[in-house]
Each structure stands twice: as structure tokens, then as C-alpha cells.
Short mmCIF file of C-alpha atoms in Angstrom, two decimals:
data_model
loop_
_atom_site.label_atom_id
_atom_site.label_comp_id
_atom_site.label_asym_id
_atom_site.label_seq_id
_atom_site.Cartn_x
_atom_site.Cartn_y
_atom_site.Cartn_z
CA UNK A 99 105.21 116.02 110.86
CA UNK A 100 106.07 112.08 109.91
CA UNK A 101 109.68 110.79 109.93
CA UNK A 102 110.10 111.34 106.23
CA UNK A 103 108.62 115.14 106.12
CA UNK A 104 111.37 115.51 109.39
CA UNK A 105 114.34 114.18 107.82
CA UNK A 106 113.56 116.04 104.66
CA UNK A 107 113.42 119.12 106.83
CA UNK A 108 117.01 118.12 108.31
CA UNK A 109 120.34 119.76 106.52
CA UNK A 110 121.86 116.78 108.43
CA UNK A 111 119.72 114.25 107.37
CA UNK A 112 122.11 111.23 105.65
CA UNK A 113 120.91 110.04 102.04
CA UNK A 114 120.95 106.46 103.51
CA UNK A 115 118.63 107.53 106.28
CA UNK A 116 116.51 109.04 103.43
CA UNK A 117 116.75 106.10 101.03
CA UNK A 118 115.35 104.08 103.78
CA UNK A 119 112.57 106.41 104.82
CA UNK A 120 111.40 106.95 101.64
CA UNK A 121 111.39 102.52 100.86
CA UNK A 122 109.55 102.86 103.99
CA UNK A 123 106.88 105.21 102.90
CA UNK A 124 106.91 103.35 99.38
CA UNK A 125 106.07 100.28 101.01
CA UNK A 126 102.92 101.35 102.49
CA UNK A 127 101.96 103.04 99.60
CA UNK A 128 101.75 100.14 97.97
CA UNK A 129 99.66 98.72 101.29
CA UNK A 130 97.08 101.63 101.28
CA UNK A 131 96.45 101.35 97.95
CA UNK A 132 95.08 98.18 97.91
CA UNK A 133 92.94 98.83 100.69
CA UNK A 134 89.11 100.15 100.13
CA UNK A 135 90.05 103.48 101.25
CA UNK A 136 93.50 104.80 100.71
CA UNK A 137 95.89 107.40 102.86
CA UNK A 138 93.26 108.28 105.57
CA UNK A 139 95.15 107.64 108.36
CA UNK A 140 98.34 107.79 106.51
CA UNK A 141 98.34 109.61 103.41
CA UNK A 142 100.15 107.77 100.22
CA UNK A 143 103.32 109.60 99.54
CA UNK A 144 104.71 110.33 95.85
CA UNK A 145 108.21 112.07 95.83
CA UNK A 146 110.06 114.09 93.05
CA UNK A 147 113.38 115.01 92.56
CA UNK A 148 116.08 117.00 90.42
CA UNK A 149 115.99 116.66 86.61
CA UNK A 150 111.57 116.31 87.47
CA UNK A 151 111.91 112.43 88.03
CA UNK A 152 108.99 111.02 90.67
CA UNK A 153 108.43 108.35 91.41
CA UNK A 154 105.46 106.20 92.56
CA UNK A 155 104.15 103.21 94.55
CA UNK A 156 102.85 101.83 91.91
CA UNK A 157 104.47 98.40 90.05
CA UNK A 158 107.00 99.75 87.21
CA UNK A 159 105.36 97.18 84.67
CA UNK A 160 102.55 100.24 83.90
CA UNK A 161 105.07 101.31 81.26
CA UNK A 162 104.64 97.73 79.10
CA UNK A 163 101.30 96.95 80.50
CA UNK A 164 98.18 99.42 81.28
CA UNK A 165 96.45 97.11 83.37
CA UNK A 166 99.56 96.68 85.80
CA UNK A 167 97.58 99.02 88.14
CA UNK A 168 94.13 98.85 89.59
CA UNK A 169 92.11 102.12 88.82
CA UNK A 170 92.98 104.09 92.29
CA UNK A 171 96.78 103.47 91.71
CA UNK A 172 96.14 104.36 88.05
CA UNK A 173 94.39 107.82 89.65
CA UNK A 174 97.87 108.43 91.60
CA UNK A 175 99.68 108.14 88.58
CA UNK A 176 97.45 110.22 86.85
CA UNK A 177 97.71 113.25 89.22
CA UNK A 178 101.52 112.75 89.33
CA UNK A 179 102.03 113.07 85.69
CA UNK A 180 99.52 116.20 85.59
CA UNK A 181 101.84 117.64 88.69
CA UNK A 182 105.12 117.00 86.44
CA UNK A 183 103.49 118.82 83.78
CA UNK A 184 101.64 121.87 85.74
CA UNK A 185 105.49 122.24 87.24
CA UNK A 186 107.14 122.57 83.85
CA UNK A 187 107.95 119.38 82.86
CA UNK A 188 108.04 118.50 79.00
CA UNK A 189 105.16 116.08 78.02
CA UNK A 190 106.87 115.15 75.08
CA UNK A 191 109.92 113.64 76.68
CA UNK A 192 107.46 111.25 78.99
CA UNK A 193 110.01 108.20 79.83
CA UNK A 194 109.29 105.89 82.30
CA UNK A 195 111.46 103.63 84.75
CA UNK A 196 112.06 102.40 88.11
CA UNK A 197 113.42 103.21 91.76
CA UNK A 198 113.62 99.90 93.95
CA UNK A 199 110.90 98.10 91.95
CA UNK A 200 108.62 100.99 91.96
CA UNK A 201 107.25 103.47 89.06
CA UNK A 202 109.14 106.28 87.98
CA UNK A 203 109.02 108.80 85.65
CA UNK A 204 110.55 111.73 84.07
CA UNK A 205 109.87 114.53 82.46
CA UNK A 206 112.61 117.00 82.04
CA UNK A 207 112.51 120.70 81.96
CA UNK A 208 110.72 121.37 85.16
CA UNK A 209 111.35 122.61 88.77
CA UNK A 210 111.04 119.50 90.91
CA UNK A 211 110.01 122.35 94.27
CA UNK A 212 107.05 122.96 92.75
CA UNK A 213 105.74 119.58 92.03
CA UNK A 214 103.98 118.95 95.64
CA UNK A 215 102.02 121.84 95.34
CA UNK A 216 101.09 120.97 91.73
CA UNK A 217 99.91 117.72 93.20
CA UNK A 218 97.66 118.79 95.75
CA UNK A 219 95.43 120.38 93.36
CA UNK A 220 95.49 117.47 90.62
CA UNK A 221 94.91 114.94 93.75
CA UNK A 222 91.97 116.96 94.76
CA UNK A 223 88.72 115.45 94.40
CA UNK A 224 89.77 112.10 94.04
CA UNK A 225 87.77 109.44 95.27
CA UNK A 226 88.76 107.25 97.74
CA UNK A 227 92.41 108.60 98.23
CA UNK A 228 94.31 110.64 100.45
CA UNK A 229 97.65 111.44 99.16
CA UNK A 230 100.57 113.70 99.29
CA UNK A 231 103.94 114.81 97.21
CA UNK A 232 107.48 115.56 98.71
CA UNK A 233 110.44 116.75 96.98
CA UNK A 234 113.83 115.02 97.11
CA UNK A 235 117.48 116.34 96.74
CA UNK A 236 118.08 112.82 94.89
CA UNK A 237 116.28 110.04 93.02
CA UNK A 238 118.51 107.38 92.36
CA UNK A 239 115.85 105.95 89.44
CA UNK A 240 116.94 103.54 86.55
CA UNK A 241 116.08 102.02 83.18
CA UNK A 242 114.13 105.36 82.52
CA UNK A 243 112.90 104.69 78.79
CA UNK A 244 109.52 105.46 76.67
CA UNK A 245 106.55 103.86 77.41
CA UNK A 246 105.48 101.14 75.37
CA UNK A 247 103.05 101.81 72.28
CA UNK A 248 101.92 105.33 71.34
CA UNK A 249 98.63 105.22 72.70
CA UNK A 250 99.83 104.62 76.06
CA UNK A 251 97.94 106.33 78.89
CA UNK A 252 100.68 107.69 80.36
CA UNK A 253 100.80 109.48 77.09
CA UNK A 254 97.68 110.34 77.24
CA UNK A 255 97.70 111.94 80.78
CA UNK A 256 100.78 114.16 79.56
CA UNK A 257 98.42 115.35 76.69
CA UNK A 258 95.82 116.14 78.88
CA UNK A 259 97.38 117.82 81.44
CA UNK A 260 99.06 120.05 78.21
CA UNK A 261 95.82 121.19 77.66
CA UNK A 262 94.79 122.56 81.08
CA UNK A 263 93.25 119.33 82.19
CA UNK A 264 93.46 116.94 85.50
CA UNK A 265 94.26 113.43 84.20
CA UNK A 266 93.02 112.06 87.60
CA UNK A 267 89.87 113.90 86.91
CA UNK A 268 87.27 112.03 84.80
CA UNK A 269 85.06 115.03 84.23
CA UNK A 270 88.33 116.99 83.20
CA UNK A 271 89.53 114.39 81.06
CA UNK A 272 85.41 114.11 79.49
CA UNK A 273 86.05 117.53 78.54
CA UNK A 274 88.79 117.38 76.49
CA UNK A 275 88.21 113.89 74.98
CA UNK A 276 87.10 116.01 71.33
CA UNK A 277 90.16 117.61 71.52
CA UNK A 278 91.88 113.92 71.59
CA UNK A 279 90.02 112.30 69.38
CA UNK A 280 90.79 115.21 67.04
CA UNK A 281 94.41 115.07 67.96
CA UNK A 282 94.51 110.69 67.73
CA UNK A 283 97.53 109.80 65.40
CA UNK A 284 96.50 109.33 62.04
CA UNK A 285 96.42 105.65 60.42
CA UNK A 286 99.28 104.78 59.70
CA UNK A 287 98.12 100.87 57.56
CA UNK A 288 94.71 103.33 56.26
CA UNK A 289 91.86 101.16 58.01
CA UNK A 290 89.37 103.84 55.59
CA UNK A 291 90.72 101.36 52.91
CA UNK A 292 89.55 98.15 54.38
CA UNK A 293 86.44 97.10 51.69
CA UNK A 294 84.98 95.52 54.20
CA UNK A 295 82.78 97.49 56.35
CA UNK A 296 81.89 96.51 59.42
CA UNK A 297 85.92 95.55 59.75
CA UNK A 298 86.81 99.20 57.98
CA UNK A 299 84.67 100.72 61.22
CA UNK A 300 86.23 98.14 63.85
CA UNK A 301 89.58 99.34 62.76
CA UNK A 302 88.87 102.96 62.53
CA UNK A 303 87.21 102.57 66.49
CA UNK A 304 90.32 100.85 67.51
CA UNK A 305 92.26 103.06 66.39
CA UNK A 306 90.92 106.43 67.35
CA UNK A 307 90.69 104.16 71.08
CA UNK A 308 93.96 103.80 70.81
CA UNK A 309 95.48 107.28 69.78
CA UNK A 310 93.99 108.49 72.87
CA UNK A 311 94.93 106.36 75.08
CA UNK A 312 91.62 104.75 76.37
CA UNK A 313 93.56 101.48 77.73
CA UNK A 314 92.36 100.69 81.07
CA UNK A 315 92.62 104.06 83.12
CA UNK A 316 91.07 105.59 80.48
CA UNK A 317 87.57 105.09 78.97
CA UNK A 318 85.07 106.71 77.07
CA UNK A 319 80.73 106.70 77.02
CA UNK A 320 79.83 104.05 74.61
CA UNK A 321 77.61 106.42 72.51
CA UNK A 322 80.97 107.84 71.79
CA UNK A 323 82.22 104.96 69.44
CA UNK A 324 80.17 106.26 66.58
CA UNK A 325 81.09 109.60 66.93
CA UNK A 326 82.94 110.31 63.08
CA UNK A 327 80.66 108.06 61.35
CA UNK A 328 77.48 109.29 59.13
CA UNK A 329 74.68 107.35 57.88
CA UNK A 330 73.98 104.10 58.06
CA UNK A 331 77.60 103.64 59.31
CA UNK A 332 76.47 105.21 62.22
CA UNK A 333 74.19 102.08 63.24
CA UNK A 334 76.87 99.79 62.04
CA UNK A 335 79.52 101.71 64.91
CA UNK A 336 77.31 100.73 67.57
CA UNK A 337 76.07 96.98 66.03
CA UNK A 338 80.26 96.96 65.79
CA UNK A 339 81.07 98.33 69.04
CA UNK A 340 78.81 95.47 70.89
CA UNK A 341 80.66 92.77 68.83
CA UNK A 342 83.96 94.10 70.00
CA UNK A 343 82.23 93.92 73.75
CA UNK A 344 81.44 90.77 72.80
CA UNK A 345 84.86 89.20 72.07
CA UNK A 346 86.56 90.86 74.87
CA UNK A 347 88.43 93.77 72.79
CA UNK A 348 86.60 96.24 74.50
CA UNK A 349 85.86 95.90 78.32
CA UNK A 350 82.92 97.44 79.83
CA UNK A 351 82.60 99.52 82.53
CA UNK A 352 79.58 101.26 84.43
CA UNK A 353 80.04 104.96 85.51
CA UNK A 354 77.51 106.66 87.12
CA UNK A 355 74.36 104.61 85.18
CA UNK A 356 76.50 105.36 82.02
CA UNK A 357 77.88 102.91 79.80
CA UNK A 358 81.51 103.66 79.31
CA UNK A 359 83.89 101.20 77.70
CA UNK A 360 88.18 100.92 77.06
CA UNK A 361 90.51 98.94 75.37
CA UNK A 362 91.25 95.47 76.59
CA UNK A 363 95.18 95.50 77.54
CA UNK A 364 94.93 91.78 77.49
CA UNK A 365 94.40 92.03 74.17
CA UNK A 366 96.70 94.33 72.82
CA UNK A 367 98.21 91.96 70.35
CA UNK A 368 94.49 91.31 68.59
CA UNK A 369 93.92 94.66 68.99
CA UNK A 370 97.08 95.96 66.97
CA UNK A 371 96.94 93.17 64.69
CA UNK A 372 93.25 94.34 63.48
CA UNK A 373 93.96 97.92 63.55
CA UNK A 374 97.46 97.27 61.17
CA UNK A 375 96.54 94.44 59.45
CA UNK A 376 92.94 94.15 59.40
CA UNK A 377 93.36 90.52 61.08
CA UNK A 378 89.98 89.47 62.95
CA UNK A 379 90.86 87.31 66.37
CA UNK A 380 88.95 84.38 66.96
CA UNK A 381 86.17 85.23 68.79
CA UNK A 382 85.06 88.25 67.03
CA UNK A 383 81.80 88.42 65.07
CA UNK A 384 81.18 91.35 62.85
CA UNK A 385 77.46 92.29 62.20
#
């Protein structure tokens, strides 16, 4: 048993001796995770307290920006939000905030006790990560608001794990992505209007992208961007979906000899401004 797991144990424990266990463990979360293999020795540590707040050692920017973590962080985050939910915790009411310039989040209606065990089965599997969660009597977290845009991933994890599904878990996730893309928000600016049609189907791709959350932590096979076209606009979804490649809307990434591609958070601007507006960023060449 480490320090932290001791003191936890301790009825005499002081919540300043706490406060600075926990930075402590925090701290070289944030070391571990940048490190090839993460929590071997050490496993990463995630805690969760009263009101199901937890908070992780992960930068606090995730809730503006999706690509504020790298892809294992994004994993932890993942199988936290999935452990908030399995324990209770509303999806709905996802905010997000921070505890000493690290992630936190909140999701009330749960039973912060049951959260670690929760955890250890979304964790399970992942690659590359060893990592535990603890419960607190306390979490002292601030500026707890929504996150930013509603096709957030954090968003999107909270759906999934509604379903019955492991956020942190790709092949989970695969298997509910119909049930997202049937669930995406609908258009709110009507990109089916747009007369022109290779920018009608760049809109409508961008926007089912975005309803489900596929920024960064989440992507999706390429062969998938045509799915709810017919016809010729079938071709035209995949001649599209290489010119959004192309201009650095989409980003590509390789997954197990698969093609998979997400959302571009560097880009978000462009992004939204073709989805709402139909406005093409420089760059972009539509077949």
C-alpha cells in the first residue's frame, strides 16, 4: 500500500496531508503519461469525490480544446467518464473544471465509493497503461462549467458509456458508432439545402463528425464517411472526404491497416464555419 492508499485508509489522516499526497500523485501522473509505457511501476492515479467530481492528470484545457491531450491521456479520461457514469452519475449534467491545474469533472447523481471499482473494468484492456481510481472525502475542484461545443468528446464518452459501452475501448465505442450517428444532433443551418453538392455532402460529413464527437480521441474508418449517402453521392462522399484530408479538416490516422480519420481540432473554426455557413477555408478543393 503507497502513501496515498495509507493516508486514505487513516481516520486521522489531515486534509492538508491529503491535499499534498494527492498533488503528489497528480504530478506523476502527468510524468507517466508522457512516457512510452504508463503506470507500470507506478500506476497513474485518478481520484473521485462527494457530489461524483474526479479529477484527472490530465491539462484542464481538454474542456475548450480536444487535442489538449495526447491519445493515452485522452484513454484515462475516457475510462474515468465511463466510471462516473457506470457509478450513477448523470451524463447529461457533464461539466468540466479544474483542481490545482488539473482536469476535473462532474457528474452529479452518483455514489463517488463506487467509482474505483467502475474504473478498473473501463481501464481494462487498455494499451499501454496501468492505472488506478481512489475515492476522496473532499475535492476542492473549481470553475466546473460545460464543455465547449456540443460535439465535444467528453460528450461523447458520456453517451457512450449511457449505452453500455467503454469509451476507452475502441472496439466498444466501433460498436455503437450507428447508434451515434443515428443519435448526431440534427442541422441546425440545414447543410441538405446547400445547392451545391459536393459542399451540401462536406457539410452533412462535418456535421454528423461532429454530433458524435469524432474530435481527436475519437475517430471513425474512412469507408464510414459515406455511410447516409445513395447513388452517385456515394462516390462524391469519398472524392469529398479525401479533399477534406487534403486541406487538413480531417486528420488521418492508421489503426490496425485500417484507414480511420477525425476532426481536426485545429480547425474547429473552418470546420464550424462550413458546417453553419457553408463557408469553404482556403485550402479546400471540392471535387
Amino acid at each position: 500500500m503507497d502513501d496515498l492508499a495509507r493516508a486514505l485508509a487513516d481516520p486521522g489522516a489531515s486534509p492538508a496531508q491529503l491535499r499534498a499526497l494527492l498533488r503528489g500523485e497528480l504530478e506523476h501522473g502527468v510524468a507517466e503519461l508522457g512516457l512510452k509505457r504508463s503506470g507500470y511501476e507506478r500506476a497513474v492515479t485518478v481520484v473521485a469525490g462527494p457530489g461524483l467530481v474526479a479529477v484527472a492528470p490530465v491539462s484542464p484545457q481538454l474542456r475548450a480544446d480536444p487535442a489538449a491531450v495526447d491519445d493515452r491521456g485522452w484513454s484515462l479520461v475516457a475510462a474515468l467518464v465511463g466510471a462516473l457514469v457506470a457509478s450513477g452519475g448523470d451524463p447529461e449534467r457533464l461539466q468540466a473544471g479544474e483542481l490545482e491545474g488539473h482536469l476535473a469533472l462532474e457528474l452529479p447523481g452518483g455514489d463517488h465509493e463506487l467509482v474505483p471499482l467502475a474504473f478498473e473494468e473501463q481501464i481494462a484492456g487498455v494499451d499501454r497503461l496501468r492505472a488506478r481510481a481512489l475515492a476522496f472525502a473532499e475535492l476542492p475542484v473549481s470553475d466546473l462549467r460545460e464543455p465547449i461545443g456540443a460535439g465535444h468528446p467528453l460528450r461523447a464518452a458520456a453517451r457512450i458509456a449511457a449505452l453500455g459501452g467503454r469509451p476507452a475501448d475502441p472496439a466498444s465505442v466501433a460498436e455503437l458508432e450507428e447508434l451515434l450517428f443515428e443519435a448526431a444532433p440534427a442541422e441546425t443551418t440545414r447543410p441538405h439545402d446547400d445547392p451545391d453538392p459536393a459542399r451540401r455532402i462536406a457539410r452533412r460529413i462535418l456535421q454528423r463528425l461532429n454530433g458524435m464527437g469524432k474530435w481527436g480521441g475519437y475517430h471513425t474508418e474512412f469507408v464510414h464517411l459515406a455511410r447516409g449517402f445513395a447513388g452517385n453521392d456515394r462516390a462524391l462522399a469519398e472524392e469529398v472526404g479525401e479533399a477534406l484530408i487534403a486541406s487538413d479538416l480531417l486528420r488521418e490516422k492508421q489503426s490496425v491497416g485500417q484507414r480511420h480519420v477525425f476532426l481536426n481540432p485545429r480547425r474547429a473554426a473552418d470546420v464550424h464555419a462550413l458546417i453553419e455557413r457553408g463557408v469553404e477555408p482556403p485550402g479546400l478543393r471540392l471535387p
